[in-house]
mmCIF file of C-alpha atoms in Angstrom:
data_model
loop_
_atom_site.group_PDB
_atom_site.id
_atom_site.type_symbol
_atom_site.label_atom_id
_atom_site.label_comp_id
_atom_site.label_asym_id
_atom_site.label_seq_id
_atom_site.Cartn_x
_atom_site.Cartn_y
_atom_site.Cartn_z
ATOM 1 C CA UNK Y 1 15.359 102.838 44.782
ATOM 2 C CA UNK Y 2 14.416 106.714 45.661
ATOM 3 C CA UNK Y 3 14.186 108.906 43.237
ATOM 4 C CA UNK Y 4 17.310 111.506 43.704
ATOM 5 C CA UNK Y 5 18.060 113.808 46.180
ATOM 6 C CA UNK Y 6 18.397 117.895 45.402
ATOM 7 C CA UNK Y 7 21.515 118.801 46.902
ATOM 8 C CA UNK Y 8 22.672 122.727 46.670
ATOM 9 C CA UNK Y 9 25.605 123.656 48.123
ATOM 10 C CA UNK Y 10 27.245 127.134 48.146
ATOM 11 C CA UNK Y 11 30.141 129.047 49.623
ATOM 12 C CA UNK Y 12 29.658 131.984 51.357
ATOM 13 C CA UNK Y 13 32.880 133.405 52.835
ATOM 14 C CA UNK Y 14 34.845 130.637 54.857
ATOM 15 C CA UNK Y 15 31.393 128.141 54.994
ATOM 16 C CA UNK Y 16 29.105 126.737 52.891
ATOM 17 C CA UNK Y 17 25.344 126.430 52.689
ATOM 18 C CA UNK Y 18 24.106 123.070 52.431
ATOM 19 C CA UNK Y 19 20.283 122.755 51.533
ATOM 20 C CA UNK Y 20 19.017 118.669 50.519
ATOM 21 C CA UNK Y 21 15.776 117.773 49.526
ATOM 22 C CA UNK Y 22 14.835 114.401 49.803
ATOM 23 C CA UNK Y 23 12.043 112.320 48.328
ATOM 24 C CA UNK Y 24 10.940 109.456 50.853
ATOM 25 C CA UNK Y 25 7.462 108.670 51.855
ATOM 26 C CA UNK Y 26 8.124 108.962 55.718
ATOM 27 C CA UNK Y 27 5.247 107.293 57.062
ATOM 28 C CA UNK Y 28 5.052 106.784 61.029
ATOM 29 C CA UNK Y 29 3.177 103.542 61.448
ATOM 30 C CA UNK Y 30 0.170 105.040 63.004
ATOM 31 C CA UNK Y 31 -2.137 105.942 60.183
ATOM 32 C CA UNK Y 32 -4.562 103.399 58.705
ATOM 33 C CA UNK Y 33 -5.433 102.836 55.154
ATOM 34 C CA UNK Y 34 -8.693 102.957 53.599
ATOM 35 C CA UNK Y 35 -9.653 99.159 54.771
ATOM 36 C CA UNK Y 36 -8.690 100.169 58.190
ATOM 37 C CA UNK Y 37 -5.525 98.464 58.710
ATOM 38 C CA UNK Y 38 -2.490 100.328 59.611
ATOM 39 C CA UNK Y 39 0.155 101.446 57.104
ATOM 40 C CA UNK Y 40 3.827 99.992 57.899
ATOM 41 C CA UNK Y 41 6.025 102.503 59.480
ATOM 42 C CA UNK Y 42 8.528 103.455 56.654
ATOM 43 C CA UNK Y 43 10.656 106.554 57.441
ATOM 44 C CA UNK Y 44 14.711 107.507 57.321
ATOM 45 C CA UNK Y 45 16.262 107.012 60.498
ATOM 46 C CA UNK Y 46 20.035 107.956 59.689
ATOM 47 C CA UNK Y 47 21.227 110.494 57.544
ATOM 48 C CA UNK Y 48 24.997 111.663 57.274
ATOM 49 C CA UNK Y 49 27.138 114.036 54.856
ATOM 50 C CA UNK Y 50 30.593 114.175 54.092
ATOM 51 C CA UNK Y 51 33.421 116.524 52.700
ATOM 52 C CA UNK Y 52 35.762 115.049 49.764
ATOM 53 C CA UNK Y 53 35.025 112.079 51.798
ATOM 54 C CA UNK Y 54 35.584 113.433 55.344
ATOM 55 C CA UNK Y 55 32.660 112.977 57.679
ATOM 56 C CA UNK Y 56 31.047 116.519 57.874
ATOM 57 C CA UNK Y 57 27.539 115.463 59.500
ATOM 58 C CA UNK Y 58 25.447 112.852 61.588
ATOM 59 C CA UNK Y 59 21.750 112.412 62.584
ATOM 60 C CA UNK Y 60 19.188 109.931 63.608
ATOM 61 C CA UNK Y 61 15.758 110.782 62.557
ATOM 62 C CA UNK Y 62 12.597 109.308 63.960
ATOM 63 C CA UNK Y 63 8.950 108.537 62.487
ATOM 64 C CA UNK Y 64 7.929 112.556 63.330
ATOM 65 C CA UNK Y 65 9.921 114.088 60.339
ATOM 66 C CA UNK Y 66 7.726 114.926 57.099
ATOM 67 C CA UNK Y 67 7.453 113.080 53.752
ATOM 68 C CA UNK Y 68 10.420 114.119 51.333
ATOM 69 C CA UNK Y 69 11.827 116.019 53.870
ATOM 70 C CA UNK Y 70 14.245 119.051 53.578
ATOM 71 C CA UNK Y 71 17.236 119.567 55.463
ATOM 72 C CA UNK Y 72 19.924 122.731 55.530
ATOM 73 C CA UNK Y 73 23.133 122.566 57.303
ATOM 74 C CA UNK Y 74 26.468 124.792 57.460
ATOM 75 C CA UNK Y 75 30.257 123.205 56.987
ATOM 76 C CA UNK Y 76 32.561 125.253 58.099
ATOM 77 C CA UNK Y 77 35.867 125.093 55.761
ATOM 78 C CA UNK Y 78 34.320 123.991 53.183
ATOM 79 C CA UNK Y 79 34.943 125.753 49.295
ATOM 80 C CA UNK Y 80 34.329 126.338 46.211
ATOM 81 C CA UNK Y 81 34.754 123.007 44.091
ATOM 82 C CA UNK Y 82 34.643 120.575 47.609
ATOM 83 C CA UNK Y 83 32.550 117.467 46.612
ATOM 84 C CA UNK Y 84 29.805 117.160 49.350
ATOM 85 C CA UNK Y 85 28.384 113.679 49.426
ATOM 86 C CA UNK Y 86 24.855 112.868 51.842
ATOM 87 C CA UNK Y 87 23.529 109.474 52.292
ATOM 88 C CA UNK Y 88 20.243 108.465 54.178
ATOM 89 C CA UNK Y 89 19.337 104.974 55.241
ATOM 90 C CA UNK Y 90 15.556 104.249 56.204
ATOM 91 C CA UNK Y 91 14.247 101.837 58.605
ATOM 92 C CA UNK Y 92 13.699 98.860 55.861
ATOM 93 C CA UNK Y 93 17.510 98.902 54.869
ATOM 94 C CA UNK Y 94 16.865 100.860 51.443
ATOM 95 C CA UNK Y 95 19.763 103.539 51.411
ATOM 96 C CA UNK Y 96 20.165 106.944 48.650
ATOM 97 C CA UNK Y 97 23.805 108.951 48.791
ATOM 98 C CA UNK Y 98 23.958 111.966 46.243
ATOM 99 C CA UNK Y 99 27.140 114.226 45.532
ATOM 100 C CA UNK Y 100 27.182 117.875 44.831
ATOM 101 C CA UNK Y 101 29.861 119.962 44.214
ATOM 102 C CA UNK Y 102 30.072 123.586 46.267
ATOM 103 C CA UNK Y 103 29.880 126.481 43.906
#
């Protein structure tokens, strides 16, 4: 399994910040390895965030985002001491969710 994600969220007035950092290799399929032979596309293609369990947040990703990519998103509503969970899910079925609490 991948290591952790870094999740920081923080209120600011009615909203809070949202900022992930994820570790995943994110390779696209096109680039070859040292024998010449191409490396297996690898990369996240859904990743989603909730509120106390509420969906928040959706996307689909594709084989152009960067390795251990960062992501930062606003929730409107959300406060101090809401439990914010995000979950990715990568294109060979391997899946990460990590919690954070807003402070």
């Amino acid at each position: 399994m991948a290591d952790p994600m870094r999740i920081r969220a923080q209120a600011s007035g009615g909203n809070a910040v949202v900022r992930v950092l994820m570790s995943h290799e994110m390779e696209t399929g096109q680039r070859k390895d040292a024998s010449g032979k191409a490396v297996p596309a690898w990369h996240i293609t859904e990743v989603s965030a909730t509120v106390n369990g509420k969906p928040a947040m959706a996307a689909e990703w594709g084989p152009a985002v960067s390795k251990n990519p960062f992501l930062q998103f606003t929730l409107k509503g959300a406060k101090a001491g809401d439990k914010v969970a995000v979950t990715w899910k990568d294109n060979k079925g391997d899946s990460r969710t990590d919690e954070a609490v807003v402070s």
